[in-house]
Coordinates of C-alpha atoms in Angstrom, one line a residue:
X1 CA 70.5 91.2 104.1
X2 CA 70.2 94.8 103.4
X3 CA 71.8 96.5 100.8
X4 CA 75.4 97.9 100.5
X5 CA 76.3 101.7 100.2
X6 CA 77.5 100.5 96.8
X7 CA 74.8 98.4 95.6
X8 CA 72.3 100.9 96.6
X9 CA 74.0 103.6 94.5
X10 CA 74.2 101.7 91.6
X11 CA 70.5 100.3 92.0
X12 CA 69.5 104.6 92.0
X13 CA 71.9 105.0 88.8
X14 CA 69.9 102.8 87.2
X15 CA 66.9 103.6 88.2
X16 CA 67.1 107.1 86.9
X17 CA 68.3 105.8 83.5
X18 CA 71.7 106.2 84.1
X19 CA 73.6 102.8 82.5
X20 CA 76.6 103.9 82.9
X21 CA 78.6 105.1 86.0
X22 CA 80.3 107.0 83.4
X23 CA 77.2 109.1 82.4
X24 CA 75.4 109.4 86.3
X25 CA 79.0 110.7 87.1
X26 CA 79.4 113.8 84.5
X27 CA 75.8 114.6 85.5
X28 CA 76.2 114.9 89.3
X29 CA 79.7 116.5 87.8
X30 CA 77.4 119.3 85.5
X31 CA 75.5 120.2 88.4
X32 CA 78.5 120.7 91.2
X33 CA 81.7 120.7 92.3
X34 CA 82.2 117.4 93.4
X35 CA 83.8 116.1 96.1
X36 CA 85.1 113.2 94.8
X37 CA 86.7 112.3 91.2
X38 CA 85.4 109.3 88.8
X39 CA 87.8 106.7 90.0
X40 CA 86.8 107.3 93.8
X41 CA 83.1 106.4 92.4
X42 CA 83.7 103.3 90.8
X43 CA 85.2 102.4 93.8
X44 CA 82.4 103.1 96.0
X45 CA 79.8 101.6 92.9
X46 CA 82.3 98.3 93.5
X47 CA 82.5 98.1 97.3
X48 CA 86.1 98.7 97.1
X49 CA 86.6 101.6 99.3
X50 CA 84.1 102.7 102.3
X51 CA 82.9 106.4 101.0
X52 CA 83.1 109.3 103.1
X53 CA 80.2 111.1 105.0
X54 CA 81.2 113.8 103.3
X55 CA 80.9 112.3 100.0
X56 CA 77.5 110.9 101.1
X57 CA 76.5 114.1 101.8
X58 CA 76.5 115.6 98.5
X59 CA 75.0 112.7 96.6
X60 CA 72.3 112.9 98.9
X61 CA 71.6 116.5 98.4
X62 CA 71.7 116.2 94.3
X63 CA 70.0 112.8 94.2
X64 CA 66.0 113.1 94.5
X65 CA 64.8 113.4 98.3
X66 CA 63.4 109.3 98.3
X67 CA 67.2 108.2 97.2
X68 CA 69.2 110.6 98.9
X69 CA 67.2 109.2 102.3
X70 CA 67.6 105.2 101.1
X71 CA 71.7 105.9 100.4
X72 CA 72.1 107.5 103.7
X73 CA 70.0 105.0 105.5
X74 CA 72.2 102.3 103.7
X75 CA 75.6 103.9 104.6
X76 CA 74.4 104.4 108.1
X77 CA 73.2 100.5 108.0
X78 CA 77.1 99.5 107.0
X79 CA 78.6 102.0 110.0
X80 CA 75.9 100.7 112.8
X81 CA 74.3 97.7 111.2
X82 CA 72.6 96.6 114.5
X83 CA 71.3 99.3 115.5
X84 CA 69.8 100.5 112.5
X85 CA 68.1 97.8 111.9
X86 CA 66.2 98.3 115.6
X87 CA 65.5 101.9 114.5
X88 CA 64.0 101.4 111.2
X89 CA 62.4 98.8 109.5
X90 CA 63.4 97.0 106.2
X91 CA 61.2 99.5 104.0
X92 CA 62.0 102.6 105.7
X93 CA 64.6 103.9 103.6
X94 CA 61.9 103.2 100.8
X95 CA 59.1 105.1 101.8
X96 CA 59.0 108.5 100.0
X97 CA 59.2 111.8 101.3
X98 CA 58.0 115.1 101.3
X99 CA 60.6 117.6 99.9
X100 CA 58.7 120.0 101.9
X101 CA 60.7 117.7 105.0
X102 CA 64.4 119.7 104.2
X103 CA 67.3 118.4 103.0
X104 CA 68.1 115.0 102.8
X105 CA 71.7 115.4 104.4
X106 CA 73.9 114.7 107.1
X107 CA 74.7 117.7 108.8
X108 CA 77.8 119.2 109.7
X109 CA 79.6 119.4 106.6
X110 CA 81.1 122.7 105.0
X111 CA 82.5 123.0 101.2
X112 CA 85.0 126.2 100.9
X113 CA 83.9 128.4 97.9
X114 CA 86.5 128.3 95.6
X115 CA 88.2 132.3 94.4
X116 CA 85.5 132.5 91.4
X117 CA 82.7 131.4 93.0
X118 CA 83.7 133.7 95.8
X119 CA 83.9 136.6 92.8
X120 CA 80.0 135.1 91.6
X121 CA 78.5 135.7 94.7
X122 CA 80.3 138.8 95.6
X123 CA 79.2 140.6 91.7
X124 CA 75.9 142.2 92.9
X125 CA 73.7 142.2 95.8
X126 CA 71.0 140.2 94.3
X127 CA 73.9 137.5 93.8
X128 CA 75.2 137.3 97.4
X129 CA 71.5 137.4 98.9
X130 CA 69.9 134.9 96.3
X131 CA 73.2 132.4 97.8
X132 CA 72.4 133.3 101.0
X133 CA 68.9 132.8 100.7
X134 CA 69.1 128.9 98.8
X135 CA 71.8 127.9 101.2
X136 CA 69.4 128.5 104.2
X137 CA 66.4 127.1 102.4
X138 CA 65.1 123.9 103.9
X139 CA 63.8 122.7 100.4
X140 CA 63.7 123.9 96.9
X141 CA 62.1 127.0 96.1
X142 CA 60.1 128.0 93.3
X143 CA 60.9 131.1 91.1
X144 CA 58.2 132.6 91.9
X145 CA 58.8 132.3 95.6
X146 CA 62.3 133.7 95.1
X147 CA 60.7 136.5 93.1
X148 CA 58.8 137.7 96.5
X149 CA 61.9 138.7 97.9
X150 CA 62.3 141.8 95.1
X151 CA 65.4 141.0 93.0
X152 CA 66.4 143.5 90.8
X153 CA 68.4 141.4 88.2
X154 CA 66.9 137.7 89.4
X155 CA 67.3 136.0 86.4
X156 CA 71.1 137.4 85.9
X157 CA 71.9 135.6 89.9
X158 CA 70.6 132.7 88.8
X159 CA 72.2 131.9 85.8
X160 CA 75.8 132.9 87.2
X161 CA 75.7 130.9 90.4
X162 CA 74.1 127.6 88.4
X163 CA 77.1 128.4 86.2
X164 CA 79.6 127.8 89.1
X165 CA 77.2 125.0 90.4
X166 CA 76.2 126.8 93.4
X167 CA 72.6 126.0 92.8
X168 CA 70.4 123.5 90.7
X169 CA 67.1 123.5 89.1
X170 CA 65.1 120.5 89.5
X171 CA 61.6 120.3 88.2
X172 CA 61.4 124.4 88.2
X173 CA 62.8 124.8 91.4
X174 CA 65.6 125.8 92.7
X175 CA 68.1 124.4 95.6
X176 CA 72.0 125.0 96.9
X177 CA 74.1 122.2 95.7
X178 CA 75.4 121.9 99.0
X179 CA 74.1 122.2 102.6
X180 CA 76.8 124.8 103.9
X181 CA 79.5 126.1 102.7
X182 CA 81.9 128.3 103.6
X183 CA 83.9 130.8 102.9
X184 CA 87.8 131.2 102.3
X185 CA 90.2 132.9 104.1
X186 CA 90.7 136.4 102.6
X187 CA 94.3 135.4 101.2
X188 CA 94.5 137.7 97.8
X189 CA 93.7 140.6 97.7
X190 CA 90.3 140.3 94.8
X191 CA 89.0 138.0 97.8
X192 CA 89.5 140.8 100.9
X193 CA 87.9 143.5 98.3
X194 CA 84.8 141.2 97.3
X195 CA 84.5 140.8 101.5
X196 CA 84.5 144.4 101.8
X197 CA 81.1 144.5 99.6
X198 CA 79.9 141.6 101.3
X199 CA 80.5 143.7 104.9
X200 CA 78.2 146.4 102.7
X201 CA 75.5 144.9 101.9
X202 CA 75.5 142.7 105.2
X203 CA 73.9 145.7 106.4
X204 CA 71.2 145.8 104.2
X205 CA 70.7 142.1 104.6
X206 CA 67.5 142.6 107.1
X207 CA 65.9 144.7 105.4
X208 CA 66.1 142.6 102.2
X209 CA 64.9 139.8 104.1
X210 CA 61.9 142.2 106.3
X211 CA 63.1 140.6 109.4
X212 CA 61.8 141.8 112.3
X213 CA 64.4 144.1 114.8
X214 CA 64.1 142.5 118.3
X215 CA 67.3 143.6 119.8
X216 CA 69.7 146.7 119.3
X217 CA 72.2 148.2 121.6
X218 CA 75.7 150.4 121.4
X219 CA 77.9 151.3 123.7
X220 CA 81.6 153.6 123.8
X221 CA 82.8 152.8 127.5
X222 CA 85.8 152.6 129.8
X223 CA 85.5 148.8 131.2
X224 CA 88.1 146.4 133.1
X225 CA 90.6 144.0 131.3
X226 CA 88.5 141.3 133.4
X227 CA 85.6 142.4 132.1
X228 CA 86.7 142.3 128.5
X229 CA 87.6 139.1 129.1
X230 CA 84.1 138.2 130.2
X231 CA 83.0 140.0 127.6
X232 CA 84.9 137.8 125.3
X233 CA 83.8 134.5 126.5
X234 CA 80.3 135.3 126.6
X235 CA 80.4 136.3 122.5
X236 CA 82.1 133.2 121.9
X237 CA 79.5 130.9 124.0
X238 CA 76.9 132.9 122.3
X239 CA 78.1 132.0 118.6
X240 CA 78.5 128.2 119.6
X241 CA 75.2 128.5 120.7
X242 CA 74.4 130.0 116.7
X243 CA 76.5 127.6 115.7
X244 CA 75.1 124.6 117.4
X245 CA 71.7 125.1 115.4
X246 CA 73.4 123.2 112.8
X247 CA 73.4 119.9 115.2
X248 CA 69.3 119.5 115.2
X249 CA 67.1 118.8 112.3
X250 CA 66.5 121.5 110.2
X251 CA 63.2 121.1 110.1
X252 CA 63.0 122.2 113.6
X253 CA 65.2 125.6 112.2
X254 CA 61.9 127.5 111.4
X255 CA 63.7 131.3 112.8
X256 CA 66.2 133.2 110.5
X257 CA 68.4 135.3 112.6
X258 CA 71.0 138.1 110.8
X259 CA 73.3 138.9 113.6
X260 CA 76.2 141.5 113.3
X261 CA 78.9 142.3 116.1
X262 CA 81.9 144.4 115.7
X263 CA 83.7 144.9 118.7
X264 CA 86.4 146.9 118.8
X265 CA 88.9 148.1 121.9
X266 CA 92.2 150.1 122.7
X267 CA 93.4 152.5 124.4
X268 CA 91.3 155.9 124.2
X269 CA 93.7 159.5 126.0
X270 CA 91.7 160.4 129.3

């Protein structure tokens, strides 16, 4: 019989020296914001409550790649026991992996920045651009690798976003401590001035990154009401087709786009 979500966890405590949930818990808790508190653990550890995907997400990222894939494999066992057991075999979830493979996460789950990690990422342009940069990365990435990109200040970006456990270090490299996240609404007025930088140095964001311009375009024309409707619903189905690159394996994600629209229209005398 394979293993429960619960025993499986507990069996990757252990091995990783952990003998107590209490200790495996304030070191997940050291390296992010978790999503869950210590009571919610036990509970999972004890097969007392059925755990989240969300939850299972972000042990999966901050566990090594090998246990992240074996607690994922085991919690999609308990949802779809059947099936899984046609699509993989016993071992499967076993077998190591590559961290070169991506993250080991389910996708299509977003954690909101919180008002000072909003202010972290917002202090410099090497801050925003560093998170930018590890939450787009499909595995862990050396200093030296992150150095290529010209940081003025690197060491400075990395030490204030590991202190709001936006990134860890793991074997001298570096990863985001989440797979997306996302942004708060701008509801105080610190948070719509940090977005106004952010707006700045979006525009310096392909240069930063020497990605190559394939498409430009800028127009200051009379049109229809139909037609900005059209308009409209075109941009829309264009950023659910951005959007939708989050539904495929990321190993599959090998373009970076940086795409900017602001359109703007009213009434002009004439």
């Amino acid at each position: 019989m394979a293993e429960t979500v619960g025993g499986t966890l507990k069996s990757i405590r252990k091995k990783m020296g952990y003998l107590s949930a209490r200790s495996f818990y304030m070191a997940l808790e050291g390296r992010a914001d978790l999503v869950f508190n210590y009571s919610y653990y036990m509970k999972i550890e004890g097969g007392q409550i059925a755990p989240s995907d969300k939850v299972i997400n972000q042990l999966a990222v901050l566990l090594p790649q090998a246990d992240g894939d074996e607690l994922v494999a085991a919690y999609c066992r308990e949802l779809f026991p059947k099936q899984m057991d046609r699509i993989i075999s016993p071992n499967a979830a076993l077998r190591p992996a590559s961290r070169a493979t991506g993250k080991n996460s389910i996708k299509g789950f977003q954690q909101e920045l919180t008002e000072r990690q909003v202010s972290k990422v917002g202090r410099t342009r090497d801050h925003y651009f560093l998170f930018l940069l590890l939450t787009l990365a499909r595995a862990p990435l050396t200093r030296a690798q992150i150095e290529a990109y010209g940081f003025v200040d690197l060491g400075t970006a990395l030490q204030d976003l590991q202190d709001v456990k936006l990134l860890m270090e793991e074997g001298g490299a570096f990863s985001a401590t989440f797979p997306e996240f996302v942004f708060p609404k701008a509801s105080t007025e610190s948070i719509k001035k940090i977005y106004s930088l952010l707006d700045v140095y979006d525009q310096e964001r392909a240069a930063f990154f020497k990605l190559e311009k394939v498409k430009r375009g800028s127009f200051f024309k009379r049109i229809s009401p139909r037609q900005s409707d059209i308009l409209l619903a075109h941009l829309e189905l264009l950023f659910q087709t951005i959007r939708s690159a989050d539904e495929v394996d990321v190993t599959y994600n090998t373009e970076v786009i940086s795409f900017n629209v602001n359109l703007h229209k009213g009434p002009v005398k004439g």
